[in-house]
PDB file of C-alpha atoms in Angstrom:
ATOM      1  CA  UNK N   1       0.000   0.000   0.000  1.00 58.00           C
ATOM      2  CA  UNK N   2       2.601   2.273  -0.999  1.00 71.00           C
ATOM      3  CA  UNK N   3       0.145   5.266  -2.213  1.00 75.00           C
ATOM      4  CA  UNK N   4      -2.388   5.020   0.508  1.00 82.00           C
ATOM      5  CA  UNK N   5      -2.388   6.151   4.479  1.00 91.00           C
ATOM      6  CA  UNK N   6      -1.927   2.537   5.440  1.00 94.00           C
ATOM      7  CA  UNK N   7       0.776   0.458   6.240  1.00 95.00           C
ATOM      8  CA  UNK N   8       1.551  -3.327   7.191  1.00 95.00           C
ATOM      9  CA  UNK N   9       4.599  -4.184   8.284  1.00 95.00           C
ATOM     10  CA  UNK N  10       6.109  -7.460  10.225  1.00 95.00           C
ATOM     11  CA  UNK N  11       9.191  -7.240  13.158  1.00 95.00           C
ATOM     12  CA  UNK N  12      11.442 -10.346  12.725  1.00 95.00           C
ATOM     13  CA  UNK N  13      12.938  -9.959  16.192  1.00 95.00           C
ATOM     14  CA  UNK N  14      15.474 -12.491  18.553  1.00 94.00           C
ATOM     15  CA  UNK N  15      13.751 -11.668  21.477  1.00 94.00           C
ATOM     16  CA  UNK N  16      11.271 -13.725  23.504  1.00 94.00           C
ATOM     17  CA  UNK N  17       7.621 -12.713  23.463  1.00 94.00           C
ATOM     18  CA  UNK N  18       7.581 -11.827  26.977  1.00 94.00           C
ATOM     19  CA  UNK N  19      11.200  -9.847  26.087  1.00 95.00           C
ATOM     20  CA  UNK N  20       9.194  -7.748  23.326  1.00 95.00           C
ATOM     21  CA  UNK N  21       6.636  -6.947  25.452  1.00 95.00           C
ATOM     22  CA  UNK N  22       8.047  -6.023  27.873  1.00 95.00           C
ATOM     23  CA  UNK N  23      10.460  -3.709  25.802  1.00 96.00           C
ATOM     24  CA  UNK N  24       6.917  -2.265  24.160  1.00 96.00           C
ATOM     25  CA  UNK N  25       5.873  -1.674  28.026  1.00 95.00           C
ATOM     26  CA  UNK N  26       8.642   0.784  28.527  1.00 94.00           C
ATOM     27  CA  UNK N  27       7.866   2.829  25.787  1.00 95.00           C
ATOM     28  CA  UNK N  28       4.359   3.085  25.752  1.00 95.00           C
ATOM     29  CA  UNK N  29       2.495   5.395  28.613  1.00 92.00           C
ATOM     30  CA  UNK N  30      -1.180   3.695  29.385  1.00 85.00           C
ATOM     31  CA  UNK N  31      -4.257   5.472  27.445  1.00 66.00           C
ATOM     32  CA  UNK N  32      -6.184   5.960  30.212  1.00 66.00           C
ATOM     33  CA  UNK N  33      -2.714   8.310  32.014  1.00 59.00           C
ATOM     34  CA  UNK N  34      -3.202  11.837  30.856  1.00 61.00           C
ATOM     35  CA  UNK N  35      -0.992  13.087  32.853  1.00 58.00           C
ATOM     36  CA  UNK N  36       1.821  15.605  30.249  1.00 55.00           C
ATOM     37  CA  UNK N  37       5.148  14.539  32.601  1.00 52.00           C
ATOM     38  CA  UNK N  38       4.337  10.991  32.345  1.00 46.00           C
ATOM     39  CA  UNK N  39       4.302  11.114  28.083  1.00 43.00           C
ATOM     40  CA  UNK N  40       7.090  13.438  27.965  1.00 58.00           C
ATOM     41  CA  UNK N  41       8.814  10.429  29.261  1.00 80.00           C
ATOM     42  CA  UNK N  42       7.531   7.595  27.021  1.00 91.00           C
ATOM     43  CA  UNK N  43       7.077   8.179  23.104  1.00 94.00           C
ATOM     44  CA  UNK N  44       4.199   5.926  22.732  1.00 95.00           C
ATOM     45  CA  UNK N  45       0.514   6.395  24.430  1.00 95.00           C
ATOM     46  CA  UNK N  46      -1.952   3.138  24.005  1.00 95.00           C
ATOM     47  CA  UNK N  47      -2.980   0.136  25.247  1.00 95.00           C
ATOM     48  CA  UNK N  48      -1.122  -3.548  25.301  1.00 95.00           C
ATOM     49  CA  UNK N  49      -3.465  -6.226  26.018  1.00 95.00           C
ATOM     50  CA  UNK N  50      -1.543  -9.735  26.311  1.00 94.00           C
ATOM     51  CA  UNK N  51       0.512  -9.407  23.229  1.00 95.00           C
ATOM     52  CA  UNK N  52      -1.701  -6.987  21.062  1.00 97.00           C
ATOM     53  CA  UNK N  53      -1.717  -3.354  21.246  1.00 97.00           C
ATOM     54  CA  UNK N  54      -2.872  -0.037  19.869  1.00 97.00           C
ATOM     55  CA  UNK N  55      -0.393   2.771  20.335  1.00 97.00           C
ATOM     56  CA  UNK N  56       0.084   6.422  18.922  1.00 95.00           C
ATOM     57  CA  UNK N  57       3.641   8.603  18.789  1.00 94.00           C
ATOM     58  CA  UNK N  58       3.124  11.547  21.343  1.00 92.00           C
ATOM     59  CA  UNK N  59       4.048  14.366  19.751  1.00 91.00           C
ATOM     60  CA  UNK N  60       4.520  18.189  20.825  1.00 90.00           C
ATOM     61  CA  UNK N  61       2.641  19.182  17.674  1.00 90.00           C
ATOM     62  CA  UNK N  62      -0.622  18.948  15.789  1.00 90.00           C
ATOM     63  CA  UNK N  63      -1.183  16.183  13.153  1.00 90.00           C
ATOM     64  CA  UNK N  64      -4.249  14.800  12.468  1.00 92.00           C
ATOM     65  CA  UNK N  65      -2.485  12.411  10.255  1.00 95.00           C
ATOM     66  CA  UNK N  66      -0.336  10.510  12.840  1.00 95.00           C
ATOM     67  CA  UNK N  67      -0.515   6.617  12.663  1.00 96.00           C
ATOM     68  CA  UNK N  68      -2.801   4.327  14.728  1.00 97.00           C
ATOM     69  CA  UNK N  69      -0.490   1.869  15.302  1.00 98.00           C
ATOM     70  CA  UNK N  70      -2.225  -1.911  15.885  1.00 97.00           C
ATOM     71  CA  UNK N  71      -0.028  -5.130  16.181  1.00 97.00           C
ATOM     72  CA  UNK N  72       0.542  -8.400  17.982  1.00 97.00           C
ATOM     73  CA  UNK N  73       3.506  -9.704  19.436  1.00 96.00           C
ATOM     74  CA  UNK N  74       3.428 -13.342  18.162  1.00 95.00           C
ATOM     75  CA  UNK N  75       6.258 -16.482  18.531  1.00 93.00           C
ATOM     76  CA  UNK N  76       8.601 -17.454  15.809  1.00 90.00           C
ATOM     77  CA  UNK N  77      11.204 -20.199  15.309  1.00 89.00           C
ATOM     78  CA  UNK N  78      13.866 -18.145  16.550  1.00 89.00           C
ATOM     79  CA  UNK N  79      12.169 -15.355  19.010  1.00 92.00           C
ATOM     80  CA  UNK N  80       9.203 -13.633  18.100  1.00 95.00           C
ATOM     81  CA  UNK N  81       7.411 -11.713  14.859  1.00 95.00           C
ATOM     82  CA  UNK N  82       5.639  -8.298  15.212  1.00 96.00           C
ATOM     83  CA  UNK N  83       3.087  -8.217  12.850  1.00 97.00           C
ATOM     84  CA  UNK N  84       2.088  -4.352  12.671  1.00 97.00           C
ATOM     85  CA  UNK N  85      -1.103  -2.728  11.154  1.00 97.00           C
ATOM     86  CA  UNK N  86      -0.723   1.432  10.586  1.00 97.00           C
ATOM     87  CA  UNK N  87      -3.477   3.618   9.597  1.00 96.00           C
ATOM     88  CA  UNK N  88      -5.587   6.597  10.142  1.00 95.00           C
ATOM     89  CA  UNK N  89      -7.832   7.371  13.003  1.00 94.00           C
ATOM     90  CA  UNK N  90     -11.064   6.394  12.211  1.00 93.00           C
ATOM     91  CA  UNK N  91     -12.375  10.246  12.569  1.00 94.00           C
ATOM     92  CA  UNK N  92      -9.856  11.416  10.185  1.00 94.00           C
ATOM     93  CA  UNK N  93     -10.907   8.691   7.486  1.00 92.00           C
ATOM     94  CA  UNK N  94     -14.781   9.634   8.158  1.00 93.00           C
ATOM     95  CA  UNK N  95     -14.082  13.343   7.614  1.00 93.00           C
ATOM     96  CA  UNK N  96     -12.169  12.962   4.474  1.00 91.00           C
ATOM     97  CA  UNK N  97     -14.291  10.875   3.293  1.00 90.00           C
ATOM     98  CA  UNK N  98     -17.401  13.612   3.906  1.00 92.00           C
ATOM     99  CA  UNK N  99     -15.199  16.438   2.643  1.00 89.00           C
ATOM    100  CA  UNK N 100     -14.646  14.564  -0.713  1.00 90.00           C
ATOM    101  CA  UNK N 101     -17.751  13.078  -1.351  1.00 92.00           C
ATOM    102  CA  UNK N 102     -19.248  15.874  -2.337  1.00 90.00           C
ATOM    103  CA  UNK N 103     -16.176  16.585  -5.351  1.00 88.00           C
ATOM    104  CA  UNK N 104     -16.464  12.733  -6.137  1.00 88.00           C
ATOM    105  CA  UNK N 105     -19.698  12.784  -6.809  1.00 90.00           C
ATOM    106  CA  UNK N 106     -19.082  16.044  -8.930  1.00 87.00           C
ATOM    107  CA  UNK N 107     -16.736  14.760 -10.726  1.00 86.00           C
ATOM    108  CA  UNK N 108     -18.584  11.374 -11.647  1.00 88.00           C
ATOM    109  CA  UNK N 109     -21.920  13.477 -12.313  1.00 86.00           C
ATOM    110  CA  UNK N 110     -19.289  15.616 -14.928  1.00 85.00           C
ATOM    111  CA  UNK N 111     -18.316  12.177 -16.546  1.00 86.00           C
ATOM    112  CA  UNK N 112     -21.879  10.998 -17.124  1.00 86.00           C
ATOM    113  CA  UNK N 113     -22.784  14.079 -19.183  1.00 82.00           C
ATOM    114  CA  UNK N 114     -19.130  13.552 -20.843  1.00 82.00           C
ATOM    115  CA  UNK N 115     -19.949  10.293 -21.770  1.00 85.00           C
ATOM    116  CA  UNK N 116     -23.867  11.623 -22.584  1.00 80.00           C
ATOM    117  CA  UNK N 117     -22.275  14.173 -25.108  1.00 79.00           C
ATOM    118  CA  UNK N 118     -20.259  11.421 -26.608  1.00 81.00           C
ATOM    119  CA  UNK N 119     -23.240   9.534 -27.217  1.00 81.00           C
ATOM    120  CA  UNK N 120     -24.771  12.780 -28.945  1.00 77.00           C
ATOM    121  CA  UNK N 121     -22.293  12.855 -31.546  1.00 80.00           C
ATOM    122  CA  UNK N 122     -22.036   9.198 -32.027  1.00 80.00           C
ATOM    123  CA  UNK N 123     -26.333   9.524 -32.354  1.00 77.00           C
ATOM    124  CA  UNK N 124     -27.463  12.867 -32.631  1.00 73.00           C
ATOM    125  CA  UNK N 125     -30.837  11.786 -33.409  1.00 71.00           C
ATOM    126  CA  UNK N 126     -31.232   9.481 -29.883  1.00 67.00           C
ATOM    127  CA  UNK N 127     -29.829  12.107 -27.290  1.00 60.00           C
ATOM    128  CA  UNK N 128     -29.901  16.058 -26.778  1.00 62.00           C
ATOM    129  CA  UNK N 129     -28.114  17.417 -24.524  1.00 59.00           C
ATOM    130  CA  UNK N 130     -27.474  21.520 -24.415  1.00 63.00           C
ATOM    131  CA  UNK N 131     -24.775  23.440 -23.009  1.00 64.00           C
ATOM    132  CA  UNK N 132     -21.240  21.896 -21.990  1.00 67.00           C
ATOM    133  CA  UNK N 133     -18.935  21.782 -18.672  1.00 70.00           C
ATOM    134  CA  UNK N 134     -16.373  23.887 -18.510  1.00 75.00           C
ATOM    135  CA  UNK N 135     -13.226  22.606 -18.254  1.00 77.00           C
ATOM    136  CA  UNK N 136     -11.531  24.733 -15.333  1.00 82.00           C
ATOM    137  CA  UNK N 137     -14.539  23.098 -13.153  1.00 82.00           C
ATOM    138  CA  UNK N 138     -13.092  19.879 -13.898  1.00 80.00           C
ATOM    139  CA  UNK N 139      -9.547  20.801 -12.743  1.00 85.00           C
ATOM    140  CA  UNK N 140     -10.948  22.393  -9.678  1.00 86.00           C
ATOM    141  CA  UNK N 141     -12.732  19.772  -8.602  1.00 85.00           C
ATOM    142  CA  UNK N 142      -9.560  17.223  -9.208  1.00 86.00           C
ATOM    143  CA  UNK N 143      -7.130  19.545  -7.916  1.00 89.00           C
ATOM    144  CA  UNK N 144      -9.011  19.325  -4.379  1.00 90.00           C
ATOM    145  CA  UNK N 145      -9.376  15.779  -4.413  1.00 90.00           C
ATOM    146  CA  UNK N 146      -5.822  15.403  -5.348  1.00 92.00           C
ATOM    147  CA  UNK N 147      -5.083  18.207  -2.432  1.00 93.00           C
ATOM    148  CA  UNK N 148      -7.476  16.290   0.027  1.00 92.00           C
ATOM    149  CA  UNK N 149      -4.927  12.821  -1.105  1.00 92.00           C
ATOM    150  CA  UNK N 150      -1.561  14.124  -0.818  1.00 93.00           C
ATOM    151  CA  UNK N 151      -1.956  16.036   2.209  1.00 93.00           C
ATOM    152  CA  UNK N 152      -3.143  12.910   3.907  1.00 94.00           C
ATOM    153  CA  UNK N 153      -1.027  10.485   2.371  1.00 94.00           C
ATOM    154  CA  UNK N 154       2.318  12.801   2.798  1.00 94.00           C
ATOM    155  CA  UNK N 155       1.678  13.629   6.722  1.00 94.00           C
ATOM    156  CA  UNK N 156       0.996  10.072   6.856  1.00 96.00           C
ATOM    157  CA  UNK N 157       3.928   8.291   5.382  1.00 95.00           C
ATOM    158  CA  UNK N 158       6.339  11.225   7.476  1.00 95.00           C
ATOM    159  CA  UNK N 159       4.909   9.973  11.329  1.00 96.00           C
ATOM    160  CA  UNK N 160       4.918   6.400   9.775  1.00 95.00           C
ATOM    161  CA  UNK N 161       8.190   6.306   8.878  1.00 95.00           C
ATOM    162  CA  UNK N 162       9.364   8.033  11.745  1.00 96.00           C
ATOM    163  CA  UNK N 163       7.530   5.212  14.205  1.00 96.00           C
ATOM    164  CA  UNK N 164       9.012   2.420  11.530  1.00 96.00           C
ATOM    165  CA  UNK N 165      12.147   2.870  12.457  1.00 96.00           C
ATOM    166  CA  UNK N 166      11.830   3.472  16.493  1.00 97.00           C
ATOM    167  CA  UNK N 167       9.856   0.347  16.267  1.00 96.00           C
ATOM    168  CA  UNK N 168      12.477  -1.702  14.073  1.00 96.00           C
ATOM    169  CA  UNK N 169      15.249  -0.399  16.690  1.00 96.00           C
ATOM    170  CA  UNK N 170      12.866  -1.370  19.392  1.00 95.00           C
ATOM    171  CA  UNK N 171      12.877  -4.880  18.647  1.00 94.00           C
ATOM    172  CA  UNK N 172      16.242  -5.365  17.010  1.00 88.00           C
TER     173      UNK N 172
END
C-alpha cells in the first residue's frame, strides 16, 4: 500500500515474546494516564493487552495524520514476529471521506454528461443534450481531491516512517 495512508509491516525480532513486550511496556504510557510529565517520558501512548496493542507517537505538535499503530507480538522459530497494522484514526478517514464526497460525486456526475455528449455525436438523433462543462470546473474539482490525497497520504507516510524505524530499533 505504498500510495495510501496505510501500512503493514512485520518485526522479525530475537527476542522472547515476553522480552518484546516487555520492551513495548517501557515505551508506551497507558491510554487511560493523561498526565503531560508521564508522556514526555515515554514516546508511545496506548494500550497492550496480552501481546496486542494499539499505540500512537506523542508528539509536541498537531497532526491529524499521525498513525494508529495496531499489532501483535506473536512467537517465531527463533524469538518472536511483530506483525504491525498502521493507519488513520477512524475520525480522520470519516471526515475525508465527507469532505470529498461531495467533489467525487461532482466529478462522476461531470463524466456521465461527458460520456452523454459522446453519445450525442455518435447519435445525434437518440440524445440532446445543451450546453457543456467547462473545463476549469473539472480541474478544480480534481485539484481538491488530489489536495485532500496528498496532504493525507504525505503527513501520513512522514509519522509512519518516523515510528518504523523506532519500532524496528525497538525490537532489534
Amino acid at each position: 500500500m505504498k500510495f495510501l495512508p496505510y501500512e503493514r509491516l512485520i518485526i522479525y525480532s530475537q527476542l522472547t515474546q515476553e522480552s518484546a513486550i516487555q520492551k513495548l511496556i517501557d515505551v508506551v504510557d497507558s491510554a487511560s494516564n493523561r498526565n503531560f510529565r508521564a508522556s514526555v517520558i515515554k514516546p508511545y501512548r496506548g494500550e497492550i493487552i496480552g501481546y496486542k496493542f494499539k499505540i500512537r507517537r506523542v508528539i509536541n505538535y498537531r497532526n491529524s495524520f499521525l498513525p494508529v499503530i495496531q499489532g501483535e507480538i506473536k512467537s517465531a522459530k527463533a524469538g518472536c514476529c511483530i506483525d504491525l497494522k498502521m493507519r488513520l484514526n477512524l475520525i480522520v478517514i470519516c471526515f475525508l471521506f465527507v469532505w470529498s464526497s461531495p467533489l467525487i460525486y461532482s466529478l462522476l456526475m461531470i463524466f456521465i454528461v461527458g460520456i452523454i455528449q459522446l453519445i450525442q455525436l455518435a447519435f445525434p438523433e437518440l440524445v440532446t443534450v445543451s450546453g457543456s462543462i467547462p473545463l476549469n470546473i473539472i480541474f478544480v474539482l480534481f485539484g481538491m481531491i488530489l489536495f485532500c490525497y496528498c496532504l493525507a497520504t504525505i503527513f501520513f507516510k512522514i509519522e509512519s516512517t518516523k515510528s518504523k524505524v523506532f519500532l524496528q530499533k525497538l525490537f532489534n
